[in-house]
Amino acid sequence: MSGSALYETFARAPLAFDHGEGTWLVTDKGERYLDFAGGIAVNSLGHSHPHLVAALTEQAAKLWHVSNLYEIPEQRRLGERLVDATFADKVFFTNSGAEALECAIKTARRYQFVKGHPERFRIITFEGAFHGRTLATIAAGGQYKYLEGFGPKVEGFDQVAFDDIDAAEKAITPETAAILIEPVQGEGGIRPVPTQSLKRLRQLCDQHGLLLIFDEVQCGIGRTGKLFAHEWAGVTPDLMAIAKGIGGGFPMGACLATDEAATGMTAGVHGTTFGGNPLAMAVGNAVLDVVLADGFLEDVQRKALLLKQGLAGVADEFPDVIEGIRGTGLMLGLKCVMPNTKVNMALRDQHLLAVPAGDNVIRLLPPLTVTDAEIGEALERIRAGAKGLTDAIAAEAAK
Ligand SMILES: Cc1ncc(COP(=O)(O)O)c(C=O)c1O
């Protein structure tokens, strides 16, 4: 027996946090860490945001849960607000990103079914994608490391190379139902999909009667400086999965759909026990109060520029450690020269938390509420971490 009662599925850092304040996390020993990991883009408004704490505690004193067999006014309100702010006409609330993706996948298949095309069930996805850890979403993500050993891959996902729109077009068959893409790949290494490519995907979907599904679980809710990343491209999907930032730390997600795309989702065909419960909805509404407030997203854009420019300077200074900066908004990646795990460790030694991603990248996903001073502090810590690594290379070479 191993030392822990928990599944050994996570490679955990030897750190335990006791509480959080804004962009800071404090360990059980009182050590302060600057949190640029943000629970992997979950803590959109940092830790213990007073408006979220108030919304959650007020709701907790009133009503935690009723099932979706009854009206849930806060759910209706959050649904209407998401509809007002986006391309969508309909919303289904879930507990997680993967469950939001499951809903999007089922909605797309069901749409084709009710339109007289039960044979159209396949979905085209892109290499480097990450859509979750359920059986269908690991098939959609297509990464062998997540599929191995879990039996036959769920049927119906066809993968093409990242940003290869010609390949996506060639992959369309009479059985294709939809195309699924993250407008900015997160786990794949902070890779934004060019505007032109999103536009072409929209055209392909329209031309072939397919639905376009965006996964904005990581890049949505203000992360890129717009409420949703696809707004930068001026392209709207038929379906969109969101999660992470909308709950600010409370587990929740949603699938957004146009009326047309949701045609097949009639009474009884889909469901959830916890999705959209009053506690989650109170927090989701509170997150939107802040993110949709006048000037908030413009300030995210301004701060993002500050961080990106600062990072570019650090990359120039330490080319043996950081090859370049990528990403958009407060979803930035350091493309590393040495293994990203090593760089991540050096940052952690500086009490700065970040997240490794694919393609040897370190993700920086600070709360949208990060201050200019905290950005300055983070840059100092990244510089110190990179300097330590550069000095170590020099010392090794001198041996
Ligand atoms: C783009 C994207 N889609 C889906 C998911 C899955 O979300 P969850 O872990 O909440 O199921 C993630 C999680 O990292 C994600 O980044």
Short mmCIF file of C-alpha atoms and ligand atoms in Angstrom, two decimals:
data_model
loop_
_atom_site.label_atom_id
_atom_site.label_comp_id
_atom_site.label_asym_id
_atom_site.label_seq_id
_atom_site.Cartn_x
_atom_site.Cartn_y
_atom_site.Cartn_z
CA MET A 1 0.00 0.00 0.00
CA SER A 2 1.27 3.50 -0.81
CA GLY A 3 1.35 6.29 1.75
CA SER A 4 -1.88 8.00 0.71
CA ALA A 5 -5.54 7.06 0.70
CA LEU A 6 -5.94 8.95 -2.58
CA TYR A 7 -5.62 7.69 -6.13
CA GLU A 8 -2.07 8.32 -7.30
CA THR A 9 -3.33 10.06 -10.45
CA PHE A 10 -1.85 13.47 -9.61
CA ALA A 11 1.84 14.38 -9.35
CA ARG A 12 1.35 16.78 -6.48
CA ALA A 13 3.86 19.43 -5.40
CA PRO A 14 4.76 19.19 -1.72
CA LEU A 15 2.75 22.29 -0.87
CA ALA A 16 -0.50 22.70 1.04
CA PHE A 17 -2.30 26.01 1.02
CA ASP A 18 -4.29 27.21 3.95
CA HIS A 19 -5.96 30.27 2.49
CA GLY A 20 -5.87 32.72 -0.37
CA GLU A 21 -6.14 36.47 -0.76
CA GLY A 22 -6.56 37.85 -4.26
CA THR A 23 -3.53 36.75 -6.29
CA TRP A 24 -1.79 35.24 -3.25
CA LEU A 25 -1.87 31.80 -1.71
CA VAL A 26 -0.60 31.22 1.81
CA THR A 27 0.71 27.83 2.95
CA ASP A 28 -0.02 26.14 6.23
CA LYS A 29 3.42 27.41 7.28
CA GLY A 30 2.54 31.02 6.42
CA GLU A 31 4.64 31.20 3.23
CA ARG A 32 3.16 33.41 0.51
CA TYR A 33 3.04 32.36 -3.14
CA LEU A 34 2.08 34.57 -6.07
CA ASP A 35 -0.57 32.55 -7.86
CA PHE A 36 -0.16 32.78 -11.64
CA ALA A 37 -1.61 29.29 -12.01
CA GLY A 38 -5.05 30.36 -10.84
CA GLY A 39 -6.25 26.79 -10.33
CA ILE A 40 -5.53 26.35 -14.09
CA ALA A 41 -7.71 29.31 -15.13
CA VAL A 42 -10.40 28.60 -12.54
CA ASN A 43 -9.79 31.39 -10.02
CA SER A 44 -10.83 34.07 -12.49
CA LEU A 45 -11.29 36.64 -9.72
CA GLY A 46 -8.51 35.43 -7.46
CA HIS A 47 -8.99 33.96 -4.01
CA SER A 48 -11.66 35.03 -1.53
CA HIS A 49 -13.06 37.77 -3.75
CA PRO A 50 -15.45 39.62 -1.40
CA HIS A 51 -18.31 39.71 -3.91
CA LEU A 52 -18.08 35.95 -4.52
CA VAL A 53 -17.73 35.16 -0.82
CA ALA A 54 -20.83 37.25 -0.08
CA ALA A 55 -22.84 35.64 -2.89
CA LEU A 56 -21.89 32.12 -1.80
CA THR A 57 -22.47 32.62 1.91
CA GLU A 58 -25.77 34.42 1.38
CA GLN A 59 -27.00 31.61 -0.83
CA ALA A 60 -25.63 28.97 1.56
CA ALA A 61 -27.80 30.40 4.33
CA LYS A 62 -30.88 30.25 2.09
CA LEU A 63 -30.91 27.20 -0.15
CA TRP A 64 -28.15 24.88 -1.41
CA HIS A 65 -29.78 22.49 -3.76
CA VAL A 66 -33.03 21.68 -5.45
CA SER A 67 -33.18 19.40 -8.43
CA ASN A 68 -33.89 20.50 -11.96
CA LEU A 69 -37.41 19.16 -11.45
CA TYR A 70 -38.21 22.67 -10.16
CA GLU A 71 -37.72 26.24 -11.27
CA ILE A 72 -34.36 27.68 -10.17
CA PRO A 73 -34.65 31.48 -10.61
CA GLU A 74 -30.92 32.13 -10.28
CA GLN A 75 -30.29 29.54 -13.01
CA ARG A 76 -32.80 31.21 -15.28
CA ARG A 77 -31.13 34.57 -14.60
CA LEU A 78 -27.60 33.32 -15.30
CA GLY A 79 -28.83 31.61 -18.46
CA GLU A 80 -30.44 34.84 -19.67
CA ARG A 81 -27.30 36.84 -18.91
CA LEU A 82 -25.11 34.40 -20.86
CA VAL A 83 -27.57 34.50 -23.74
CA ASP A 84 -27.62 38.31 -23.70
CA ALA A 85 -23.83 38.45 -23.73
CA THR A 86 -23.21 35.85 -26.47
CA PHE A 87 -24.29 34.20 -29.73
CA ALA A 88 -26.37 31.70 -27.74
CA ASP A 89 -30.12 31.31 -27.27
CA LYS A 90 -30.05 28.38 -24.85
CA VAL A 91 -27.90 27.18 -21.96
CA PHE A 92 -27.49 23.85 -20.15
CA PHE A 93 -25.61 24.03 -16.84
CA THR A 94 -23.13 21.35 -15.81
CA ASN A 95 -20.63 20.66 -13.01
CA SER A 96 -17.43 20.63 -15.02
CA GLY A 97 -15.80 21.33 -18.34
CA ALA A 98 -15.86 17.73 -19.50
CA GLU A 99 -19.56 17.52 -18.75
CA ALA A 100 -20.15 20.73 -20.72
CA LEU A 101 -18.26 19.13 -23.64
CA GLU A 102 -20.32 15.95 -23.32
CA CYS A 103 -23.43 18.08 -23.58
CA ALA A 104 -22.07 19.89 -26.66
CA ILE A 105 -21.14 16.59 -28.34
CA LYS A 106 -24.55 15.08 -27.58
CA THR A 107 -26.34 18.24 -28.74
CA ALA A 108 -24.48 18.16 -32.07
CA ARG A 109 -25.20 14.48 -32.67
CA ARG A 110 -28.82 14.89 -31.66
CA TYR A 111 -29.19 17.90 -33.97
CA GLN A 112 -28.12 15.85 -36.96
CA PHE A 113 -30.39 13.01 -35.82
CA VAL A 114 -33.54 15.14 -35.64
CA LYS A 115 -32.65 16.79 -38.95
CA GLY A 116 -32.88 13.39 -40.59
CA HIS A 117 -29.17 12.56 -40.55
CA PRO A 118 -28.68 9.87 -37.90
CA GLU A 119 -25.58 8.79 -39.85
CA ARG A 120 -23.86 12.08 -39.04
CA PHE A 121 -22.26 11.53 -35.67
CA ARG A 122 -18.55 12.05 -36.23
CA ILE A 123 -16.71 15.09 -34.94
CA ILE A 124 -13.47 16.54 -36.29
CA THR A 125 -10.95 17.67 -33.65
CA PHE A 126 -7.38 18.99 -33.64
CA GLU A 127 -4.06 17.63 -32.40
CA GLY A 128 -2.95 19.03 -29.07
CA ALA A 129 -6.57 19.50 -28.01
CA PHE A 130 -7.74 18.86 -24.49
CA HIS A 131 -11.43 18.49 -23.81
CA GLY A 132 -11.56 16.59 -20.50
CA ARG A 133 -11.15 13.12 -19.02
CA THR A 134 -14.47 11.35 -19.64
CA LEU A 135 -14.44 8.52 -22.15
CA ALA A 136 -15.88 10.70 -24.92
CA THR A 137 -13.69 13.71 -24.18
CA ILE A 138 -10.45 11.71 -24.13
CA ALA A 139 -11.48 10.36 -27.53
CA ALA A 140 -12.13 13.94 -28.67
CA GLY A 141 -8.74 15.08 -27.33
CA GLY A 142 -7.15 12.14 -29.09
CA GLN A 143 -4.01 12.08 -26.92
CA TYR A 144 -2.64 8.59 -26.58
CA LYS A 145 -1.34 9.22 -23.06
CA TYR A 146 -4.92 9.79 -21.86
CA LEU A 147 -6.48 6.99 -23.92
CA GLU A 148 -4.05 4.15 -23.19
CA GLY A 149 -5.51 1.32 -21.17
CA PHE A 150 -9.08 2.53 -21.07
CA GLY A 151 -10.46 0.10 -23.62
CA PRO A 152 -11.71 0.92 -27.09
CA LYS A 153 -11.63 4.61 -27.88
CA VAL A 154 -15.15 6.04 -28.10
CA GLU A 155 -16.10 5.96 -31.76
CA GLY A 156 -16.71 9.07 -33.79
CA PHE A 157 -13.76 11.44 -33.45
CA ASP A 158 -11.44 12.24 -36.35
CA GLN A 159 -8.34 14.24 -35.59
CA VAL A 160 -6.31 16.48 -37.88
CA ALA A 161 -3.15 18.53 -37.28
CA PHE A 162 -3.38 21.76 -35.29
CA ASP A 163 -4.56 24.66 -37.47
CA ASP A 164 -4.61 22.53 -40.62
CA ILE A 165 -7.90 23.68 -42.08
CA ASP A 166 -7.26 21.96 -45.43
CA ALA A 167 -6.92 18.68 -43.54
CA ALA A 168 -10.14 19.43 -41.66
CA GLU A 169 -11.92 19.96 -44.97
CA LYS A 170 -10.57 16.68 -46.33
CA ALA A 171 -11.68 14.88 -43.16
CA ILE A 172 -15.34 15.81 -43.71
CA THR A 173 -17.36 12.76 -44.73
CA PRO A 174 -21.10 12.06 -45.05
CA GLU A 175 -20.90 10.94 -41.41
CA THR A 176 -19.51 14.20 -40.03
CA ALA A 177 -21.71 16.09 -37.56
CA ALA A 178 -19.49 18.86 -36.25
CA ILE A 179 -16.06 20.42 -35.83
CA LEU A 180 -14.78 20.96 -32.29
CA ILE A 181 -11.95 23.36 -31.47
CA GLU A 182 -10.44 25.43 -28.65
CA PRO A 183 -9.99 28.97 -30.05
CA VAL A 184 -6.86 29.09 -27.88
CA GLN A 185 -5.40 25.70 -27.00
CA GLY A 186 -4.60 25.64 -23.30
CA GLU A 187 -3.10 22.34 -22.27
CA GLY A 188 -1.75 21.95 -25.84
CA GLY A 189 0.69 24.79 -25.10
CA ILE A 190 -1.17 28.13 -25.26
CA ARG A 191 -1.67 28.08 -29.00
CA PRO A 192 -4.16 30.63 -30.37
CA VAL A 193 -5.92 29.54 -33.57
CA PRO A 194 -5.52 32.27 -36.23
CA THR A 195 -8.64 34.33 -36.97
CA GLN A 196 -8.54 33.30 -40.60
CA SER A 197 -8.66 29.63 -39.63
CA LEU A 198 -11.69 30.10 -37.37
CA LYS A 199 -13.40 31.95 -40.22
CA ARG A 200 -12.67 29.11 -42.62
CA LEU A 201 -14.01 26.56 -40.15
CA ARG A 202 -17.24 28.57 -39.88
CA GLN A 203 -17.52 28.59 -43.68
CA LEU A 204 -16.85 24.84 -43.88
CA CYS A 205 -19.53 24.12 -41.30
CA ASP A 206 -22.08 26.31 -43.11
CA GLN A 207 -21.22 24.76 -46.45
CA HIS A 208 -21.53 21.16 -45.23
CA GLY A 209 -24.38 21.45 -42.71
CA LEU A 210 -22.06 20.85 -39.74
CA LEU A 211 -22.12 22.47 -36.33
CA LEU A 212 -19.14 24.47 -35.10
CA ILE A 213 -18.33 23.79 -31.44
CA PHE A 214 -15.95 26.00 -29.48
CA ASP A 215 -14.35 24.76 -26.28
CA GLU A 216 -13.82 27.90 -24.21
CA VAL A 217 -13.50 26.05 -20.92
CA GLN A 218 -10.03 27.54 -20.41
CA CYS A 219 -9.94 30.60 -22.68
CA GLY A 220 -13.42 31.95 -21.87
CA ILE A 221 -14.84 34.31 -19.22
CA GLY A 222 -12.56 37.25 -19.83
CA ARG A 223 -9.30 35.29 -19.96
CA THR A 224 -8.26 36.83 -23.30
CA GLY A 225 -9.64 40.29 -22.54
CA LYS A 226 -12.99 39.67 -24.24
CA LEU A 227 -15.76 37.75 -22.51
CA PHE A 228 -15.03 34.90 -24.96
CA ALA A 229 -11.89 34.38 -27.02
CA HIS A 230 -13.78 33.83 -30.29
CA GLU A 231 -15.04 37.43 -30.15
CA TRP A 232 -11.56 38.55 -31.27
CA ALA A 233 -12.08 36.62 -34.51
CA GLY A 234 -15.62 37.87 -35.11
CA VAL A 235 -16.74 34.26 -35.63
CA THR A 236 -19.53 32.67 -33.64
CA PRO A 237 -20.04 28.95 -33.03
CA ASP A 238 -23.28 26.97 -32.89
CA LEU A 239 -22.30 25.41 -29.58
CA MET A 240 -19.83 26.32 -26.87
CA ALA A 241 -18.61 24.58 -23.74
CA ILE A 242 -17.53 26.74 -20.81
CA ALA A 243 -16.50 26.02 -17.21
CA LYS A 244 -13.52 26.97 -15.01
CA GLY A 245 -13.66 30.80 -14.81
CA ILE A 246 -17.46 31.07 -14.72
CA GLY A 247 -17.47 29.49 -11.26
CA GLY A 248 -14.38 31.34 -9.99
CA GLY A 249 -13.56 28.18 -7.99
CA PHE A 250 -17.04 26.79 -7.49
CA PRO A 251 -17.35 23.70 -9.70
CA MET A 252 -19.62 24.54 -12.61
CA GLY A 253 -19.82 24.66 -16.37
CA ALA A 254 -22.30 25.21 -19.16
CA CYS A 255 -23.08 24.33 -22.73
CA LEU A 256 -24.33 27.27 -24.79
CA ALA A 257 -26.27 26.73 -28.01
CA THR A 258 -28.17 28.55 -30.70
CA ASP A 259 -31.88 27.72 -30.87
CA GLU A 260 -31.21 25.81 -34.08
CA ALA A 261 -28.35 23.74 -32.65
CA ALA A 262 -30.42 22.87 -29.57
CA THR A 263 -33.36 21.63 -31.67
CA GLY A 264 -32.87 18.02 -30.66
CA MET A 265 -32.48 18.63 -26.93
CA THR A 266 -36.07 18.05 -25.94
CA ALA A 267 -37.55 17.01 -22.58
CA GLY A 268 -35.88 13.95 -21.10
CA VAL A 269 -33.06 13.47 -23.62
CA HIS A 270 -30.34 14.84 -21.33
CA GLY A 271 -29.97 15.68 -17.65
CA THR A 272 -27.79 16.28 -14.62
CA THR A 273 -28.34 16.10 -10.87
CA PHE A 274 -26.14 18.93 -9.63
CA GLY A 275 -25.78 21.09 -12.75
CA GLY A 276 -27.24 24.57 -12.26
CA ASN A 277 -27.95 24.25 -8.56
CA PRO A 278 -28.62 27.41 -6.52
CA LEU A 279 -25.16 27.56 -4.91
CA ALA A 280 -23.36 27.34 -8.25
CA MET A 281 -25.73 29.80 -9.88
CA ALA A 282 -25.28 32.38 -7.13
CA VAL A 283 -21.52 32.27 -7.69
CA GLY A 284 -21.80 32.25 -11.49
CA ASN A 285 -23.99 35.35 -11.38
CA ALA A 286 -21.56 37.03 -9.01
CA VAL A 287 -18.63 36.30 -11.36
CA LEU A 288 -20.54 37.90 -14.23
CA ASP A 289 -21.35 40.96 -12.07
CA VAL A 290 -17.61 41.63 -11.88
CA VAL A 291 -16.45 40.52 -15.33
CA LEU A 292 -19.22 42.39 -17.16
CA ALA A 293 -18.81 45.60 -15.12
CA ASP A 294 -17.87 48.66 -17.19
CA GLY A 295 -14.19 48.78 -18.03
CA PHE A 296 -13.25 45.42 -16.44
CA LEU A 297 -12.34 43.61 -19.67
CA GLU A 298 -10.55 46.67 -21.07
CA ASP A 299 -8.42 46.65 -17.94
CA VAL A 300 -7.66 42.95 -18.46
CA GLN A 301 -6.43 43.84 -21.95
CA ARG A 302 -4.24 46.60 -20.60
CA LYS A 303 -2.73 44.39 -17.90
CA ALA A 304 -2.22 41.57 -20.39
CA LEU A 305 -0.14 43.86 -22.56
CA LEU A 306 1.93 44.90 -19.57
CA LEU A 307 2.61 41.27 -18.68
CA LYS A 308 3.34 40.20 -22.25
CA GLN A 309 5.76 43.05 -22.87
CA GLY A 310 7.52 42.35 -19.58
CA LEU A 311 7.80 38.66 -20.41
CA ALA A 312 9.22 39.46 -23.85
CA GLY A 313 11.94 41.44 -22.06
CA VAL A 314 12.74 38.52 -19.77
CA ALA A 315 12.85 36.14 -22.75
CA ASP A 316 15.31 38.47 -24.52
CA GLU A 317 17.44 38.57 -21.40
CA PHE A 318 17.52 34.79 -20.87
CA PRO A 319 17.43 33.11 -24.31
CA ASP A 320 18.91 29.89 -22.88
CA VAL A 321 15.82 29.47 -20.72
CA ILE A 322 12.91 31.06 -22.60
CA GLU A 323 12.64 30.81 -26.37
CA GLY A 324 9.62 33.06 -26.74
CA ILE A 325 6.26 34.25 -25.45
CA ARG A 326 2.94 33.13 -26.87
CA GLY A 327 -0.71 33.51 -26.13
CA THR A 328 -3.18 36.27 -25.67
CA GLY A 329 -4.74 38.20 -22.81
CA LEU A 330 -3.94 36.77 -19.40
CA MET A 331 -3.39 33.37 -20.97
CA LEU A 332 0.29 33.51 -21.77
CA GLY A 333 2.89 30.85 -22.37
CA LEU A 334 6.65 30.75 -21.95
CA LYS A 335 8.06 28.48 -24.61
CA CYS A 336 10.97 26.91 -22.77
CA VAL A 337 14.37 25.86 -24.05
CA MET A 338 15.08 23.42 -21.20
CA PRO A 339 12.36 21.06 -19.91
CA ASN A 340 9.37 23.12 -18.77
CA THR A 341 9.12 21.10 -15.55
CA LYS A 342 12.56 22.37 -14.59
CA VAL A 343 11.58 25.97 -15.33
CA ASN A 344 8.35 25.50 -13.39
CA MET A 345 10.32 24.24 -10.40
CA ALA A 346 12.65 27.27 -10.60
CA LEU A 347 9.60 29.56 -10.58
CA ARG A 348 8.12 27.70 -7.64
CA ASP A 349 11.41 28.20 -5.78
CA GLN A 350 10.75 31.92 -6.30
CA HIS A 351 7.27 31.42 -4.82
CA LEU A 352 5.58 31.97 -8.15
CA LEU A 353 3.02 29.37 -9.22
CA ALA A 354 2.58 28.56 -12.92
CA VAL A 355 1.38 25.48 -14.86
CA PRO A 356 3.31 23.35 -17.35
CA ALA A 357 1.54 22.67 -20.66
CA GLY A 358 2.22 20.70 -23.84
CA ASP A 359 4.85 21.74 -26.40
CA ASN A 360 7.30 22.50 -23.56
CA VAL A 361 5.42 25.59 -22.46
CA ILE A 362 4.78 27.12 -19.04
CA ARG A 363 1.31 28.61 -18.69
CA LEU A 364 0.71 31.85 -16.85
CA LEU A 365 -2.95 32.24 -15.92
CA PRO A 366 -3.17 34.90 -13.23
CA PRO A 367 -6.53 36.02 -11.90
CA LEU A 368 -8.17 38.67 -14.06
CA THR A 369 -8.03 40.87 -10.96
CA VAL A 370 -4.21 40.78 -10.82
CA THR A 371 -2.76 44.22 -10.09
CA ASP A 372 -0.02 46.07 -11.97
CA ALA A 373 2.21 45.74 -8.90
CA GLU A 374 1.67 41.96 -8.83
CA ILE A 375 2.54 41.75 -12.52
CA GLY A 376 5.76 43.62 -11.74
CA GLU A 377 6.45 41.26 -8.85
CA ALA A 378 5.81 38.19 -11.02
CA LEU A 379 8.20 39.50 -13.69
CA GLU A 380 10.88 39.98 -11.04
CA ARG A 381 10.40 36.42 -9.83
CA ILE A 382 10.47 35.00 -13.36
CA ARG A 383 13.64 36.98 -14.03
CA ALA A 384 15.20 35.64 -10.82
CA GLY A 385 14.18 32.07 -11.70
CA ALA A 386 15.56 32.39 -15.24
CA LYS A 387 18.78 33.94 -13.94
CA GLY A 388 19.27 31.03 -11.54
CA LEU A 389 18.87 28.56 -14.40
CA THR A 390 21.21 30.55 -16.68
CA ASP A 391 23.84 30.74 -13.95
CA ALA A 392 23.56 26.98 -13.44
CA ILE A 393 24.13 26.40 -17.17
CA ALA A 394 27.20 28.65 -17.07
CA ALA A 395 28.55 26.88 -13.96
CA GLU A 396 28.06 23.51 -15.64
CA ALA A 397 29.85 24.72 -18.80
CA ALA A 398 32.79 26.04 -16.74
CA LYS A 399 33.38 22.64 -15.12
C1 LIG B 1 -10.04 23.46 -22.94
C2 LIG B 1 -10.53 22.52 -21.88
N1 LIG B 1 -11.62 21.79 -22.12
C3 LIG B 1 -12.11 20.95 -21.19
C4 LIG B 1 -11.50 20.79 -19.98
C5 LIG B 1 -12.07 19.83 -18.97
O1 LIG B 1 -12.61 20.53 -17.90
P1 LIG B 1 -12.85 19.78 -16.51
O2 LIG B 1 -11.52 19.41 -15.98
O3 LIG B 1 -13.59 20.80 -15.67
O4 LIG B 1 -13.70 18.59 -16.81
C6 LIG B 1 -10.35 21.52 -19.70
C7 LIG B 1 -9.65 21.35 -18.41
O5 LIG B 1 -8.51 21.67 -18.25
C8 LIG B 1 -9.86 22.42 -20.66
O6 LIG B 1 -8.76 23.15 -20.45
#
